Short mmCIF file of C-alpha atoms in Angstrom, two decimals:
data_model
loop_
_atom_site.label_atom_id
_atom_site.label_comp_id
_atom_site.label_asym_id
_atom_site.label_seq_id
_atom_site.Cartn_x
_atom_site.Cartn_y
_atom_site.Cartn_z
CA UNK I 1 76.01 -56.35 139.12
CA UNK I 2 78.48 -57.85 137.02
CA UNK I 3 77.32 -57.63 133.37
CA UNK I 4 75.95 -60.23 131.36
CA UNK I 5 78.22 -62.16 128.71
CA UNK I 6 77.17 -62.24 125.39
CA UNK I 7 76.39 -65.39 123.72
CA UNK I 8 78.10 -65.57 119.42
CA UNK I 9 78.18 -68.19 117.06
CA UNK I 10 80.59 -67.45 114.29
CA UNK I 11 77.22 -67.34 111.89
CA UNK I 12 76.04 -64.92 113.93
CA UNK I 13 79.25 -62.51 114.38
CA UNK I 14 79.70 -62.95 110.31
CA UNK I 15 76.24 -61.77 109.90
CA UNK I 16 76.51 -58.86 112.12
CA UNK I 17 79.52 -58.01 110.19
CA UNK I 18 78.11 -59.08 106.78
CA UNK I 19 74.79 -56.72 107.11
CA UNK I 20 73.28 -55.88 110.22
CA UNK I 21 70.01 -55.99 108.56
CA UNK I 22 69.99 -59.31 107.32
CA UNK I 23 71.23 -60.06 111.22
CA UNK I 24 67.98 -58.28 112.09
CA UNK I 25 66.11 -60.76 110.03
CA UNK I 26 67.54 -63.89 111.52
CA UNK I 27 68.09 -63.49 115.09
CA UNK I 28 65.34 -60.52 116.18
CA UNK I 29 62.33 -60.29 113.85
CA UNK I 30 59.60 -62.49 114.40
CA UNK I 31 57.53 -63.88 113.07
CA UNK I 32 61.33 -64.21 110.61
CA UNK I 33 60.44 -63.23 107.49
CA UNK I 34 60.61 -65.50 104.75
CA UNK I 35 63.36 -66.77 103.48
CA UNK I 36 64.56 -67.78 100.25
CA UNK I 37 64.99 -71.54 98.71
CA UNK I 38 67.82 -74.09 98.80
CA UNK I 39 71.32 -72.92 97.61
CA UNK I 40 73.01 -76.05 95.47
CA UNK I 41 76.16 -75.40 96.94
CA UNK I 42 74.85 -75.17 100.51
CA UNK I 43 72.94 -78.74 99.15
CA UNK I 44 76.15 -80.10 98.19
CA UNK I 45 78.50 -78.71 100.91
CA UNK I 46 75.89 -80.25 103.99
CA UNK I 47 75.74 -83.50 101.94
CA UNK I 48 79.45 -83.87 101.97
CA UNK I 49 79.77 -83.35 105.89
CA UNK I 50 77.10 -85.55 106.65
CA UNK I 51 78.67 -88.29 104.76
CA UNK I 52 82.05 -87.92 106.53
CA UNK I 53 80.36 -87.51 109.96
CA UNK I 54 78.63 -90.64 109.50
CA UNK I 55 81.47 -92.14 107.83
CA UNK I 56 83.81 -91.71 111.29
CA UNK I 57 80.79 -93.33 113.04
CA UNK I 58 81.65 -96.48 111.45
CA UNK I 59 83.80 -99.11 112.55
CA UNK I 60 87.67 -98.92 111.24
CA UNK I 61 87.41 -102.18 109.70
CA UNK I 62 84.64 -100.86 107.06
CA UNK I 63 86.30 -97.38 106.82
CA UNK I 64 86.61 -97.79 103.42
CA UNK I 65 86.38 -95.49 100.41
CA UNK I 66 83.54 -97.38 98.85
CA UNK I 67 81.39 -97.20 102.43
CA UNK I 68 82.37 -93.42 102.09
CA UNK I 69 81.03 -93.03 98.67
CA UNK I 70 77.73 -95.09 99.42
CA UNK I 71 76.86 -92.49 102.30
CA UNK I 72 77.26 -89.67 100.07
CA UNK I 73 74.07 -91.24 97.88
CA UNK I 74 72.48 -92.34 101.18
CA UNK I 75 72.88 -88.40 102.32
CA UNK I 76 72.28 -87.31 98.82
CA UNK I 77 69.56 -84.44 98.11
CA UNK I 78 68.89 -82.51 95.03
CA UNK I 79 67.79 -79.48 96.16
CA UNK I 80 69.07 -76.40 94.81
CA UNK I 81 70.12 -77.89 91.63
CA UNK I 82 69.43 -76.86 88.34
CA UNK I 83 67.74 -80.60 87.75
CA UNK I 84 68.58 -83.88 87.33
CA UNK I 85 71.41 -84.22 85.28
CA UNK I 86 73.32 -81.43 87.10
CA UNK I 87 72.65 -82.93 90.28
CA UNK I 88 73.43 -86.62 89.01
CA UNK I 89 77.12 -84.86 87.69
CA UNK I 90 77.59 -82.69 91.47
CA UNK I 91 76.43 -86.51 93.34
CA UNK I 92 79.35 -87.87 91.13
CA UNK I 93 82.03 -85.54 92.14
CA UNK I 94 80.90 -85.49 95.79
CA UNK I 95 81.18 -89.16 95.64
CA UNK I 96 84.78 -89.05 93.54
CA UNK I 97 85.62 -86.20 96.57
CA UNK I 98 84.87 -88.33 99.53
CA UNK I 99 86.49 -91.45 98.16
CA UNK I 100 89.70 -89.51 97.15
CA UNK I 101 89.48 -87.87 101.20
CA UNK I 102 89.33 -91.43 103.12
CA UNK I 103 91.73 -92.89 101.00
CA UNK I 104 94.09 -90.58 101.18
CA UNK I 105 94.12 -90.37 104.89
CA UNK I 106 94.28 -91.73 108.03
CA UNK I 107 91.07 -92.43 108.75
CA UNK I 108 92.04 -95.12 111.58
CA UNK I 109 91.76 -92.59 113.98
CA UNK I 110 89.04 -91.98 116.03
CA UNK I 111 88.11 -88.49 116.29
CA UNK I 112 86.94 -86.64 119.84
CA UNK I 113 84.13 -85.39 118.27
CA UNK I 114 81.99 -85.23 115.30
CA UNK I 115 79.58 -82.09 114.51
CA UNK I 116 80.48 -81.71 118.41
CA UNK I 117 79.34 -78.47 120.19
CA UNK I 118 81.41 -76.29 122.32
CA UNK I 119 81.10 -73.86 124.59
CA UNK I 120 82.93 -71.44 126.40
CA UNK I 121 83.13 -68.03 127.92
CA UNK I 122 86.11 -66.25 127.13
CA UNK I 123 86.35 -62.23 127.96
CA UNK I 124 82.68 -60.31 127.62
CA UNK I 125 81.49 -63.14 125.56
CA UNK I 126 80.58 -66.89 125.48
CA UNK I 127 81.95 -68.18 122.05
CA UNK I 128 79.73 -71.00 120.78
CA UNK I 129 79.58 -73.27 118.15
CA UNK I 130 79.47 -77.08 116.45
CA UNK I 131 83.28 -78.03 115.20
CA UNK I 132 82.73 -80.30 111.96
CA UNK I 133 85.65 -82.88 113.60
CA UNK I 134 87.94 -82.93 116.94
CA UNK I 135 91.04 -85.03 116.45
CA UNK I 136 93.04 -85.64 119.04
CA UNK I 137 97.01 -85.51 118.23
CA UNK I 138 100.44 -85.81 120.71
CA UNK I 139 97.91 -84.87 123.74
CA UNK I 140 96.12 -81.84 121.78
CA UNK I 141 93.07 -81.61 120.20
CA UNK I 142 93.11 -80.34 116.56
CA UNK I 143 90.10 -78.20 114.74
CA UNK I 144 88.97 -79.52 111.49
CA UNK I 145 86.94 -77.56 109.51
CA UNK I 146 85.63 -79.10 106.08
CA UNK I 147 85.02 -77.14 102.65
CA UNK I 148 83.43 -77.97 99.58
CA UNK I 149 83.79 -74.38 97.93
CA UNK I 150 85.51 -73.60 94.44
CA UNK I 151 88.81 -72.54 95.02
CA UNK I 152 91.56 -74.20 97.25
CA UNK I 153 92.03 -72.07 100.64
CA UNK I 154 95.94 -71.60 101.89
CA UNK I 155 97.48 -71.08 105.15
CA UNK I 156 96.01 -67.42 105.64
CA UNK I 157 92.53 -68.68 105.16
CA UNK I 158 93.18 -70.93 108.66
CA UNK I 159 94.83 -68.58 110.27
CA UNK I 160 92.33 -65.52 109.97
CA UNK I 161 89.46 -67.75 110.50
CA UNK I 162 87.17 -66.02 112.98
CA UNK I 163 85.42 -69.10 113.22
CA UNK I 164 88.32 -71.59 113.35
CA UNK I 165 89.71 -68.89 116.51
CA UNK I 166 86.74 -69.25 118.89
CA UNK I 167 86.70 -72.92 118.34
CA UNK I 168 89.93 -72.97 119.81
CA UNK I 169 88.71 -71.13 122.38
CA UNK I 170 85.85 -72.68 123.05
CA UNK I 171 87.11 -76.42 122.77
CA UNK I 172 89.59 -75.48 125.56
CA UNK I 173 87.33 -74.74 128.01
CA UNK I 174 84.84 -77.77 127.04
CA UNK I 175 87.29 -80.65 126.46
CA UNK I 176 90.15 -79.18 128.74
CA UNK I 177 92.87 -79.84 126.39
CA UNK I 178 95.28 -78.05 125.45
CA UNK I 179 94.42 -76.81 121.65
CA UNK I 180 96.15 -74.71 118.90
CA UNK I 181 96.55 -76.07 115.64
CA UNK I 182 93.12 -75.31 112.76
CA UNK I 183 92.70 -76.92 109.80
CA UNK I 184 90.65 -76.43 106.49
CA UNK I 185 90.33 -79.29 104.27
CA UNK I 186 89.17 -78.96 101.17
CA UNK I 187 87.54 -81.97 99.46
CA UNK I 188 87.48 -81.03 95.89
CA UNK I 189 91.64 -80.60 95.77
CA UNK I 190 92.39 -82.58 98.61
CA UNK I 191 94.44 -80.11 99.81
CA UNK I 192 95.09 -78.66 104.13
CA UNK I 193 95.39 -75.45 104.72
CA UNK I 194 96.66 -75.39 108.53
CA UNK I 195 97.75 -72.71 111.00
CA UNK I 196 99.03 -73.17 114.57
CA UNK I 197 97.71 -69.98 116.72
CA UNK I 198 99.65 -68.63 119.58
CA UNK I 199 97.75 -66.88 122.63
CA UNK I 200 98.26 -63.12 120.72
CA UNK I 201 96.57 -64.55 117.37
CA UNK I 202 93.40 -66.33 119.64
CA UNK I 203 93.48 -62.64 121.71
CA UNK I 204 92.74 -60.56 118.02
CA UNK I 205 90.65 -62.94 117.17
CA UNK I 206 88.92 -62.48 120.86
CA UNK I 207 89.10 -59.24 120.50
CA UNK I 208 87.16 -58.56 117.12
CA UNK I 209 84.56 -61.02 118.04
CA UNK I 210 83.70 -59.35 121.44
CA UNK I 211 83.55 -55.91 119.59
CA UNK I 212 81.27 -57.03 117.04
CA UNK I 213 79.28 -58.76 119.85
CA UNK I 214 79.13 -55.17 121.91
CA UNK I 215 77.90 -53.30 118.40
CA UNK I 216 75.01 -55.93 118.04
CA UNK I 217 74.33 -56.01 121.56
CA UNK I 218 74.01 -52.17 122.05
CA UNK I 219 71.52 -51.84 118.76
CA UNK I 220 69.54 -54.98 119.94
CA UNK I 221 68.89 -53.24 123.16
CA UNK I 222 68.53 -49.59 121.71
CA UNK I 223 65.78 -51.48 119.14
CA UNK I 224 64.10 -52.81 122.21
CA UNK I 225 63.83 -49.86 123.79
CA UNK I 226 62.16 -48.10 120.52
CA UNK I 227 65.63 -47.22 117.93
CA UNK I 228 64.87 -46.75 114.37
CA UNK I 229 65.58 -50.63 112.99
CA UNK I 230 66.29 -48.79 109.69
CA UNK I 231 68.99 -46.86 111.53
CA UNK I 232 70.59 -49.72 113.66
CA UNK I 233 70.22 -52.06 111.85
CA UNK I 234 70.63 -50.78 107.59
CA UNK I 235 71.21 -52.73 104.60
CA UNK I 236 75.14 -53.62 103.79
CA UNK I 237 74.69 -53.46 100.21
CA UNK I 238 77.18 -55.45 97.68
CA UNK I 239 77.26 -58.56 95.54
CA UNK I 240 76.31 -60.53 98.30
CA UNK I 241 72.56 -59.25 98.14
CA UNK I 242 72.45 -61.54 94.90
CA UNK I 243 72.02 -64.79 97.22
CA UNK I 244 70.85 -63.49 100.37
CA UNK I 245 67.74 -65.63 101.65
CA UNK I 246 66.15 -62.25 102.79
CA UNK I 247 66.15 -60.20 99.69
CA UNK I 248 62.53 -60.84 98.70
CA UNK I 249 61.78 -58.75 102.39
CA UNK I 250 64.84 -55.89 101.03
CA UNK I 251 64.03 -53.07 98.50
CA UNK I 252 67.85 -52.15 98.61
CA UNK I 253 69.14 -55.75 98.23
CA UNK I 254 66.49 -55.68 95.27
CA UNK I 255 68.13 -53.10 93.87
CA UNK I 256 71.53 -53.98 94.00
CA UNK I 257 71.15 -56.48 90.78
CA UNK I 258 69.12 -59.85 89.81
CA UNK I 259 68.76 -62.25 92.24
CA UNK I 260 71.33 -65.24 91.66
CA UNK I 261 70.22 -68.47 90.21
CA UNK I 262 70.30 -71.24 92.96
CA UNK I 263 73.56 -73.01 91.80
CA UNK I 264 75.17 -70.27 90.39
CA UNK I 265 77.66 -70.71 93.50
CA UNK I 266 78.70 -74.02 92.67
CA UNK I 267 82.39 -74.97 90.88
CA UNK I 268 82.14 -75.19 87.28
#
């Protein structure tokens, strides 16, 4: 029988790779345990693409930086924040952000897709995922990939992108277009970090996603059949056990230091 292809998202491959327990946690255990409140940044960072999505839903003719900077209050939530005044100052630079972004750009365009899933399998996997924007340029279809994080990314953040990769790979197959070129654009500095991938860089990428997907796979199946989950799935200790929305269910994540405030992740 020809075997089974595995199904990733690049959440899920990162999490594998991240800590296999916390991938435990969020894709086998159930009831899933717990998890932990909202993240300000995460608040900030979803309020910023739905205002752009929505904003490319418009028509051109009131594509405008003040209908931009209206949807981030219409999207707006303060969760995560430290209170009101922080999140009043975060609403005002998401706003300023937005407003710079659509003025600044061609925004005439209308994009092939928006939050738009796709779906493909490539090798011993099926790479899956939603692409934050599809633009369609000279007969190819471009990635776009938007960040709200603190520091500006550069040309080697695109191109070793695991994410960015299968999304290439995936919109392929789904839109059947030819597709290279990934972008990152980062709303706080306005700047594009892009890379164009050639069939080698999209095979690595391939390549490290489908082992990752074999390791999971194998210990998913070895926990079903009775494994240790201690043992096949353990605790990746580090910094990163500071925010993790499982740590309340993790001694060892305990352990590695005090838990993070919930906007201590946001750009001073």
């Amino acid at each position: 029988m020809p075997r089974r292809l595995i199904k990733v998202t690049p959440s899920r491959l990162a999490s594998w790779v991240d800590c296999p327990r916390r991938f435990r946690m969020a894709y086998l255990d159930r009831p899933t345990p717990p998890r932990g409140g909202a993240w300000a940044h995460s608040t900030l960072g979803a309020v910023v693409h739905n205002a752009l999505r929505a904003f490319f839903d418009l028509p051109v003719a009131r594509r405008t930086p003040e209908a931009a900077v209206a949807l981030v209050g219409q999207h707006w939530s303060d969760e995560g924040f430290a209170g009101p005044a922080q999140a009043a100052e975060y609403r005002t630079r998401a706003a300023g952000w937005v407003s710079d972004y659509v003025a600044e750009n061609d925004v005439s365009i209308d994009p092939v897709g928006l939050e738009r899933w796709v779906s493909a399998p490539v090798g011993t996997i099926v790479a899956e995922g939603r692409v934050d924007r599809i633009d369609e340029r000279d007969g190819e279809v471009v990635i776009i990939d938007y960040k709200t994080g603190r520091s500006a990314l550069t040309t080697d953040d695109a191109r070793s992108s695991q994410a960015l990769a299968l999304y290439v790979l995936a919109a392929r197959r789904t839109l059947r277009r030819p597709c290279t070129r990934v972008e990152l654009h980062h709303l706080p500095t306005g700047t594009v970090a892009a890379w164009e991938h050639t069939e080698e860089s999209l095979t690595r990428h391939r390549t490290r996603a489908e082992e990752a997907a074999e390791e999971f796979h194998l210990a998913t199946d070895t926990l079903k059949a009775g494994g240790d989950q201690d043992v096949l799935f353990p605790a990746q200790v580090g910094r990163q056990c500071t925010w993790c929305d499982f740590r309340r269910s993790c001694p060892e994540g305990q352990a590695a230091g005090p838990q993070a405030e919930p906007w201590a992740m946001l750009a001073p």
